[in-house]
Amino acid sequence: MGGTARSKAFRWGAAAVAALAVATAAVPASAATAAPAGDPGPQRVGKAPKAPKGAVRTADPAPGAALDLSVVLEPRDPAALQRFVAEVSTPGSPRYRQYLGTGEFAKVFGAEPATVQRVRAELEAKGLTVGALGADGLTLLVKTTVADAAKAFGTEFDGYRMPDGKAGVLNTRAPSFGGRVAGEVSTVVGLNTLATYQPRNTGLKGKAHKKQTATAPRALQPRLTGTTPALCTEVQNYLADASDPAYPPLYDKTDYWSARSLATAYNMANQVNVQTGTTVAVYSLENYDPKDIAEYQRCHGTRASVSAVRVNGGPTEPVDPFGTGAGMETALDVETIIGLAPQAKILVYQGKNTWNDSTLTYQQIVNENRAKVISVSWGLCEIHTPDDVRTAQNLIFQQAAAQGQSVVVASGDSGSTGCYVPIDAQGTPDPEVPDQDQLVADFPSVSPYVLAVGGTTMRTDITQQTTWPGSGGGVARGISVPADGFQAGRTGAGYADACAAAAGTTCRQVPDVAGVGDPATGYPIAFGGGDYWGVIGGTSGAAPVWAALLAQANQDLACQANGAVGDVHRALYQLPATAFRDVTSGNTNLTKSGNFSGLYAAGAGYDLATGLGAPNGREIVAGLCKAVAPSAASAFNALTPARILDTRAGIGRAGTSPVGVNGTVKLKVTGVGGVPASGVTAVVMNVTATAPTGPGYLIAYPSGTTRPASSNMNWLKGETIPNLVTVPVGKDGSVDLFNAGGYTAHFVADISGYFSTEAGGSTYVPKGPARILDTRSAIGRAGTSPVPGKGTVSLQVAGAGGVPATGATAVVLNVTATAPTSNGYLIAYPSGATRPTASNINWLTGQTRPNAVVLPIGPDGKVNLYNAGSGTVHFIADVFGYYTAGAEGSTFHSAGPARLLDTRYALGTSGTTPLKGGTPLVLNLNDGHTLSTAKAVVLNVTVTAPSAGGFLTVWPDGTTLPTASNLNWTTGQTTANLVTVPVVNGKIDFRANTGTVHVIADLFGYYS
């Protein structure tokens, strides 16, 4: 340990260290500065780390050597956090899948402001530079030096060099804090820079197969086909090359599993009812080569979106597949997910492989909350992972569960002896690694907030599965779970109380589930700059398989309607045995580790070798999504339209500047414009974009949730475009209006109603579509003359178009303005009420503009349509249902926003050709669960790239094509409109009258 060297190197810190240690030194109280009354004096937080075996002591670190630290505070109520995670993850709980939105964790469970201030003050008083509080409300980032950290935390540092040549430092004592704040600090990460996570793959099987000739690009398929891609023929031929006797040829389903073959075996292939909006985060502690991903996509014909997010500068080690292996793990993870879920967007979060940066990488993934599935293929045996790291990262995984993020983790490749590391192909243990014969599981797979995935060997088909001996698993040493929790009654053979579980708890068992892990039956990947193909295995291949499966679930129509699957433990362990492919043979005893116990053998049901088993994919997806309780039933309350937002006039938002590029207006909708302060599930607003400086589109969604891929309206430079929106309300009573264009625009919003779970309100009766007004044809009004400027049409709706003569409180109309002789706008309002300032449709001279309108019916059964322009215009109105206080109506359920149809990407259709005029398109909403029994759905329908001017009709399947229309357009125009349409036979139909046009439909709610 070099005591003399240390005393010289740390002479500058001796006084501070002595002062911090005074509470435990044998010094008379009168000889020391007494602690304030009630202050217990300095206390150590956590445990001092141990130097890994094989680490060689070097010179003490330079005093000025930089350290980046994370001081992690305790949540304000750890027990409440644990309860909340259990409630949002347990089917049947009133809070089931009522997740926290982005940024809400800090408000609910972050440290109290006074706590943050106390800890910050102590750190700064000790001379440390403290950054802003992290988005989790728990993490203070500290930039310091070895010398200052030693003084501040009452420790010393030793220098070491690891067997791989990497140098680092180790704190010799746990960090010390003043007694008043020590209990408020959970841990400090970064004082130890030795040892790091390891990728959980086995390396390349056999030789690297180099492409011999350039290959022509394969025709790329749309990203949203729902079809599992096939491995291209030329790569199959590369892998089957038998020219080198030293390397036998490799064949699909015998020596490796291609994406399509594996998806078929696991019942994950050719997903039905697949949607957009799901993002998978790949956790990476290395660089990767985008050319590898491009080659994989070329071969499979996919075009999945893959992008890198570098954390704290990201890793610096170069990609080196033939040397250090850097880049191979990320290639395996990303390519496996692309093959099984090409509809998902992939974000590769890249951090340095240090304890602090590995923690920061998890924090950024979870704080940003952009991905609902997180795939992790890095780990270390539990007892070699520092205590501070396990504490900090387990807290991050709790936050992920609270936000509805699924964390999927490889269980390790060293069988039941998680610390075992072979140094050669014969499996000789690395003599520098301790504890190689111990029964130890991996971290982070032992966290109860991650799904731990073990490994199997599988050849030919699903019935030929056995346990891969390398499958990591076992009993956690330091983590217990409630005895009545998700693993209740699931004790695996060989279980022992390794964690000294307290009363009412048991030790966490892993793995939870399994997938192909054996490199002898592994995964084909592209690597080496896209010039090579090979087969690689490990539980880090199995983990992204399950990540892809959970992404498929999140993309499924039923889950899209009611929320992401989140922490799946409780729902997964409740599924019937048929949801899994049980593995009943083999064990995970790697005897070369020196352990011959053979305790963890596969058997019927749950075991510590392969968990619940491999997936029966579609049954798991159906089970997870059916477990979702529908959103609360709500009744409609109509309001006389009232303006609650006008960015031009400082209404609803401070200032009068336009909404910036990629800017968001957070609009408070509860407690304003007649909307009550509580009980509101969704609002109905007419939103207008005006004065845009270029083309763009708007996305409206609940505040605090992940921004969806759906859209509500599109505009061109200078246009004024309105559209009715029905949007769920965030937990804070707000909705977000996002300017997705590359230019500024002003937003205006007029509230016209809301949905509430409170008593009262009206329910919806679907009717029509039926035309009740056309001033061109004397329908609904005498004569065929246009409506004059400043003129009003008094329209009888009670008793017309399926609306009853009495009992209707509000009507759902699609109103179209056509043939205007000047610019103008429409104001729709109930008869007998004062005309509001809110507008419903804006038009330019000669334009045809439609918009949905929901408005109360006046006492005389009429509504008024006012032409606020100076020139004449014709009005058309089609009924799409009405609201009633009677018992015959349906209640509203908020859902989405979620994209159900996009003909550009074969979403909801069998091909990518545009809708041809005169040919109906049938959209099947029969998901077997939520939408299959819907009486009507609320959709935002957009048309784009029309070859000619025309109109679109949306109507219930199995009924006669009505004369009503929903959208009108000119050649090349992109336009949108809200449509509330009855559902018959679980289907709705779309028809354009002429030309060709692409159609997009986004779900915003349904009636049941």
GROMACS .gro file of N, CA and C in nm, residues 526-619:
model
  282
  526ALA      N    1  -2.310  -0.813  -3.917
  526ALA     CA    2  -2.213  -0.746  -4.003
  526ALA      C    3  -2.119  -0.666  -3.914
  527PHE      N    4  -1.990  -0.666  -3.947
  527PHE     CA    5  -1.892  -0.591  -3.868
  527PHE      C    6  -1.773  -0.559  -3.957
  528GLY      N    7  -1.670  -0.499  -3.894
  528GLY     CA    8  -1.549  -0.467  -3.971
  528GLY      C    9  -1.573  -0.367  -4.082
  529GLY      N   10  -1.646  -0.259  -4.049
  529GLY     CA   11  -1.676  -0.160  -4.152
  529GLY      C   12  -1.773  -0.210  -4.257
  530GLY      N   13  -1.851  -0.311  -4.221
  530GLY     CA   14  -1.948  -0.368  -4.315
  530GLY      C   15  -1.888  -0.463  -4.415
  531ASP      N   16  -1.760  -0.495  -4.401
  531ASP     CA   17  -1.693  -0.584  -4.496
  531ASP      C   18  -1.696  -0.730  -4.454
  532TYR      N   19  -1.737  -0.758  -4.331
  532TYR     CA   20  -1.733  -0.895  -4.280
  532TYR      C   21  -1.867  -0.933  -4.220
  533TRP      N   22  -1.892  -1.064  -4.223
  533TRP     CA   23  -2.006  -1.122  -4.154
  533TRP      C   24  -1.956  -1.236  -4.068
  534GLY      N   25  -2.021  -1.258  -3.955
  534GLY     CA   26  -1.985  -1.368  -3.868
  534GLY      C   27  -2.099  -1.397  -3.772
  535VAL      N   28  -2.080  -1.498  -3.690
  535VAL     CA   29  -2.181  -1.540  -3.594
  535VAL      C   30  -2.128  -1.516  -3.453
  536ILE      N   31  -2.211  -1.455  -3.369
  536ILE     CA   32  -2.171  -1.420  -3.235
  536ILE      C   33  -2.282  -1.462  -3.139
  537GLY      N   34  -2.246  -1.498  -3.016
  537GLY     CA   35  -2.345  -1.543  -2.920
  537GLY      C   36  -2.331  -1.473  -2.788
  538GLY      N   37  -2.397  -1.528  -2.686
  538GLY     CA   38  -2.397  -1.470  -2.552
  538GLY      C   39  -2.535  -1.423  -2.514
  539THR      N   40  -2.554  -1.403  -2.384
  539THR     CA   41  -2.683  -1.349  -2.340
  539THR      C   42  -2.704  -1.208  -2.390
  540SER      N   43  -2.597  -1.143  -2.438
  540SER     CA   44  -2.614  -1.011  -2.498
  540SER      C   45  -2.676  -1.021  -2.637
  541GLY      N   46  -2.695  -1.142  -2.689
  541GLY     CA   47  -2.780  -1.161  -2.806
  541GLY      C   48  -2.923  -1.187  -2.765
  542ALA      N   49  -2.941  -1.257  -2.653
  542ALA     CA   50  -3.076  -1.288  -2.605
  542ALA      C   51  -3.147  -1.164  -2.552
  543ALA      N   52  -3.073  -1.073  -2.487
  543ALA     CA   53  -3.136  -0.953  -2.431
  543ALA      C   54  -3.203  -0.867  -2.538
  544PRO      N   55  -3.134  -0.834  -2.650
  544PRO     CA   56  -3.203  -0.754  -2.751
  544PRO      C   57  -3.319  -0.827  -2.818
  545VAL      N   58  -3.321  -0.960  -2.814
  545VAL     CA   59  -3.437  -1.033  -2.865
  545VAL      C   60  -3.560  -0.998  -2.780
  546TRP      N   61  -3.543  -1.000  -2.649
  546TRP     CA   62  -3.655  -0.966  -2.562
  546TRP      C   63  -3.686  -0.817  -2.567
  547ALA      N   64  -3.584  -0.733  -2.588
  547ALA     CA   65  -3.610  -0.590  -2.606
  547ALA      C   66  -3.696  -0.568  -2.730
  548ALA      N   67  -3.665  -0.642  -2.838
  548ALA     CA   68  -3.744  -0.630  -2.960
  548ALA      C   69  -3.887  -0.679  -2.938
  549LEU      N   70  -3.902  -0.785  -2.858
  549LEU     CA   71  -4.036  -0.836  -2.831
  549LEU      C   72  -4.119  -0.734  -2.753
  550LEU      N   73  -4.059  -0.669  -2.654
  550LEU     CA   74  -4.133  -0.567  -2.579
  550LEU      C   75  -4.161  -0.446  -2.666
  551ALA      N   76  -4.070  -0.416  -2.761
  551ALA     CA   77  -4.098  -0.309  -2.857
  551ALA      C   78  -4.217  -0.347  -2.944
  552GLN      N   79  -4.225  -0.474  -2.984
  552GLN     CA   80  -4.340  -0.520  -3.060
  552GLN      C   81  -4.468  -0.501  -2.978
  553ALA      N   82  -4.462  -0.532  -2.849
  553ALA     CA   83  -4.581  -0.514  -2.765
  553ALA      C   84  -4.622  -0.368  -2.760
  554ASN      N   85  -4.524  -0.280  -2.742
  554ASN     CA   86  -4.555  -0.137  -2.735
  554ASN      C   87  -4.610  -0.085  -2.867
  555GLN      N   88  -4.575  -0.151  -2.977
  555GLN     CA   89  -4.624  -0.110  -3.109
  555GLN      C   90  -4.760  -0.171  -3.140
  556ASP      N   91  -4.802  -0.270  -3.062
  556ASP     CA   92  -4.929  -0.336  -3.088
  556ASP      C   93  -5.045  -0.240  -3.065
  557LEU      N   94  -5.149  -0.259  -3.140
  557LEU     CA   95  -5.262  -0.167  -3.136
  557LEU      C   96  -5.321  -0.153  -2.997
  558ALA      N   97  -5.335  -0.266  -2.926
  558ALA     CA   98  -5.396  -0.261  -2.793
  558ALA      C   99  -5.310  -0.182  -2.695
  559CYS      N  100  -5.178  -0.205  -2.697
  559CYS     CA  101  -5.092  -0.131  -2.607
  559CYS      C  102  -5.081   0.015  -2.648
  560GLN      N  103  -5.085   0.042  -2.778
  560GLN     CA  104  -5.083   0.180  -2.823
  560GLN      C  105  -5.204   0.255  -2.768
  561ALA      N  106  -5.316   0.186  -2.758
  561ALA     CA  107  -5.437   0.253  -2.710
  561ALA      C  108  -5.432   0.282  -2.561
  562ASN      N  109  -5.350   0.205  -2.487
  562ASN     CA  110  -5.357   0.219  -2.341
  562ASN      C  111  -5.223   0.227  -2.270
  563GLY      N  112  -5.110   0.236  -2.340
  563GLY     CA  113  -4.985   0.261  -2.271
  563GLY      C  114  -4.881   0.153  -2.285
  564ALA      N  115  -4.754   0.193  -2.264
  564ALA     CA  116  -4.640   0.102  -2.277
  564ALA      C  117  -4.643  -0.004  -2.167
  565VAL      N  118  -4.575  -0.117  -2.191
  565VAL     CA  119  -4.580  -0.229  -2.098
  565VAL      C  120  -4.496  -0.203  -1.973
  566GLY      N  121  -4.394  -0.117  -1.980
  566GLY     CA  122  -4.317  -0.078  -1.862
  566GLY      C  123  -4.244  -0.194  -1.797
  567ASP      N  124  -4.235  -0.190  -1.664
  567ASP     CA  125  -4.171  -0.297  -1.587
  567ASP      C  126  -4.263  -0.418  -1.593
  568VAL      N  127  -4.225  -0.520  -1.669
  568VAL     CA  128  -4.318  -0.628  -1.702
  568VAL      C  129  -4.318  -0.742  -1.603
  569HIS      N  130  -4.236  -0.737  -1.499
  569HIS     CA  131  -4.224  -0.853  -1.412
  569HIS      C  132  -4.358  -0.907  -1.364
  570ARG      N  133  -4.439  -0.822  -1.304
  570ARG     CA  134  -4.563  -0.870  -1.242
  570ARG      C  135  -4.661  -0.922  -1.347
  571ALA      N  136  -4.670  -0.854  -1.460
  571ALA     CA  137  -4.760  -0.902  -1.566
  571ALA      C  138  -4.705  -1.029  -1.630
  572LEU      N  139  -4.574  -1.034  -1.649
  572LEU     CA  140  -4.512  -1.148  -1.718
  572LEU      C  141  -4.524  -1.276  -1.635
  573TYR      N  142  -4.497  -1.264  -1.506
  573TYR     CA  143  -4.503  -1.383  -1.421
  573TYR      C  144  -4.645  -1.433  -1.401
  574GLN      N  145  -4.746  -1.352  -1.438
  574GLN     CA  146  -4.886  -1.395  -1.426
  574GLN      C  147  -4.939  -1.459  -1.554
  575LEU      N  148  -4.861  -1.454  -1.661
  575LEU     CA  149  -4.907  -1.512  -1.787
  575LEU      C  150  -4.912  -1.664  -1.777
  576PRO      N  151  -4.999  -1.727  -1.854
  576PRO     CA  152  -5.005  -1.874  -1.850
  576PRO      C  153  -4.877  -1.936  -1.906
  577ALA      N  154  -4.856  -2.062  -1.872
  577ALA     CA  155  -4.735  -2.133  -1.915
  577ALA      C  156  -4.723  -2.137  -2.067
  578THR      N  157  -4.835  -2.129  -2.138
  578THR     CA  158  -4.832  -2.135  -2.284
  578THR      C  159  -4.766  -2.012  -2.346
  579ALA      N  160  -4.746  -1.906  -2.266
  579ALA     CA  161  -4.680  -1.787  -2.319
  579ALA      C  162  -4.530  -1.805  -2.331
  580PHE      N  163  -4.478  -1.917  -2.278
  580PHE     CA  164  -4.334  -1.940  -2.280
  580PHE      C  165  -4.303  -2.077  -2.341
  581ARG      N  166  -4.181  -2.088  -2.393
  581ARG     CA  167  -4.130  -2.217  -2.441
  581ARG      C  168  -4.037  -2.270  -2.332
  582ASP      N  169  -4.091  -2.351  -2.246
  582ASP     CA  170  -4.016  -2.396  -2.129
  582ASP      C  171  -3.894  -2.478  -2.171
  583VAL      N  172  -3.784  -2.455  -2.101
  583VAL     CA  173  -3.659  -2.529  -2.124
  583VAL      C  174  -3.639  -2.618  -2.003
  584THR      N  175  -3.632  -2.748  -2.025
  584THR     CA  176  -3.634  -2.842  -1.913
  584THR      C  177  -3.508  -2.925  -1.899
  585SER      N  178  -3.408  -2.903  -1.985
  585SER     CA  179  -3.286  -2.983  -1.976
  585SER      C  180  -3.164  -2.895  -1.972
  586GLY      N  181  -3.056  -2.948  -1.911
  586GLY     CA  182  -2.930  -2.876  -1.903
  586GLY      C  183  -2.914  -2.801  -1.772
  587ASN      N  184  -2.793  -2.750  -1.751
  587ASN     CA  185  -2.766  -2.671  -1.632
  587ASN      C  186  -2.661  -2.566  -1.665
  588THR      N  187  -2.629  -2.483  -1.568
  588THR     CA  188  -2.536  -2.370  -1.592
  588THR      C  189  -2.408  -2.385  -1.511
  589ASN      N  190  -2.366  -2.508  -1.490
  589ASN     CA  191  -2.245  -2.533  -1.412
  589ASN      C  192  -2.123  -2.543  -1.504
  590LEU      N  193  -2.043  -2.437  -1.508
  590LEU     CA  194  -1.918  -2.438  -1.584
  590LEU      C  195  -1.809  -2.491  -1.491
  591THR      N  196  -1.779  -2.619  -1.503
  591THR     CA  197  -1.688  -2.683  -1.407
  591THR      C  198  -1.545  -2.630  -1.417
  592LYS      N  199  -1.508  -2.571  -1.529
  592LYS     CA  200  -1.372  -2.517  -1.539
  592LYS      C  201  -1.352  -2.399  -1.446
  593SER      N  202  -1.461  -2.347  -1.394
  593SER     CA  203  -1.449  -2.240  -1.295
  593SER      C  204  -1.401  -2.293  -1.161
  594GLY      N  205  -1.408  -2.424  -1.145
  594GLY     CA  206  -1.373  -2.483  -1.018
  594GLY      C  207  -1.494  -2.517  -0.933
  595ASN      N  208  -1.614  -2.488  -0.983
  595ASN     CA  209  -1.736  -2.517  -0.910
  595ASN      C  210  -1.802  -2.640  -0.972
  596PHE      N  211  -1.830  -2.739  -0.891
  596PHE     CA  212  -1.889  -2.864  -0.940
  596PHE      C  213  -2.025  -2.891  -0.876
  597SER      N  214  -2.089  -2.787  -0.824
  597SER     CA  215  -2.213  -2.808  -0.749
  597SER      C  216  -2.329  -2.850  -0.838
  598GLY      N  217  -2.336  -2.794  -0.959
  598GLY     CA  218  -2.446  -2.826  -1.050
  598GLY      C  219  -2.582  -2.793  -0.992
  599LEU      N  220  -2.591  -2.690  -0.910
  599LEU     CA  221  -2.715  -2.661  -0.839
  599LEU      C  222  -2.826  -2.607  -0.928
  600TYR      N  223  -2.788  -2.533  -1.032
  600TYR     CA  224  -2.890  -2.462  -1.110
  600TYR      C  225  -2.920  -2.539  -1.238
  601ALA      N  226  -3.012  -2.631  -1.228
  601ALA     CA  227  -3.051  -2.714  -1.343
  601ALA      C  228  -3.188  -2.671  -1.394
  602ALA      N  229  -3.206  -2.684  -1.524
  602ALA     CA  230  -3.336  -2.653  -1.584
  602ALA      C  231  -3.437  -2.761  -1.545
  603GLY      N  232  -3.561  -2.720  -1.537
  603GLY     CA  233  -3.668  -2.814  -1.507
  603GLY      C  234  -3.801  -2.754  -1.548
  604ALA      N  235  -3.908  -2.825  -1.521
  604ALA     CA  236  -4.040  -2.775  -1.558
  604ALA      C  237  -4.072  -2.648  -1.480
  605GLY      N  238  -4.121  -2.547  -1.549
  605GLY     CA  239  -4.155  -2.421  -1.486
  605GLY      C  240  -4.033  -2.334  -1.463
  606TYR      N  241  -4.042  -2.243  -1.365
  606TYR     CA  242  -3.933  -2.149  -1.341
  606TYR      C  243  -3.810  -2.221  -1.286
  607ASP      N  244  -3.692  -2.181  -1.334
  607ASP     CA  245  -3.566  -2.233  -1.281
  607ASP      C  246  -3.459  -2.127  -1.291
  608LEU      N  247  -3.346  -2.151  -1.226
  608LEU     CA  248  -3.236  -2.055  -1.221
  608LEU      C  249  -3.140  -2.070  -1.338
  609ALA      N  250  -3.179  -2.148  -1.437
  609ALA     CA  251  -3.098  -2.164  -1.558
  609ALA      C  252  -3.154  -2.082  -1.673
  610THR      N  253  -3.286  -2.091  -1.696
  610THR     CA  254  -3.348  -2.018  -1.807
  610THR      C  255  -3.476  -1.945  -1.765
  611GLY      N  256  -3.498  -1.930  -1.636
  611GLY     CA  257  -3.614  -1.856  -1.589
  611GLY      C  258  -3.745  -1.919  -1.631
  612LEU      N  259  -3.837  -1.837  -1.680
  612LEU     CA  260  -3.966  -1.886  -1.727
  612LEU      C  261  -3.957  -1.954  -1.862
  613GLY      N  262  -3.846  -1.931  -1.934
  613GLY     CA  263  -3.826  -1.993  -2.064
  613GLY      C  264  -3.814  -1.892  -2.175
  614ALA      N  265  -3.808  -1.943  -2.297
  614ALA     CA  266  -3.801  -1.860  -2.417
  614ALA      C  267  -3.942  -1.812  -2.453
  615PRO      N  268  -3.953  -1.711  -2.540
  615PRO     CA  269  -4.085  -1.651  -2.564
  615PRO      C  270  -4.172  -1.723  -2.666
  616ASN      N  271  -4.301  -1.726  -2.639
  616ASN     CA  272  -4.403  -1.751  -2.739
  616ASN      C  273  -4.460  -1.614  -2.772
  617GLY      N  274  -4.394  -1.546  -2.865
  617GLY     CA  275  -4.402  -1.402  -2.880
  617GLY      C  276  -4.539  -1.340  -2.885
  618ARG      N  277  -4.622  -1.381  -2.981
  618ARG     CA  278  -4.751  -1.314  -2.996
  618ARG      C  279  -4.841  -1.337  -2.876
  619GLU      N  280  -4.826  -1.452  -2.809
  619GLU     CA  281  -4.908  -1.474  -2.689
  619GLU      C  282  -4.862  -1.383  -2.576
   0.00000   0.00000   0.00000
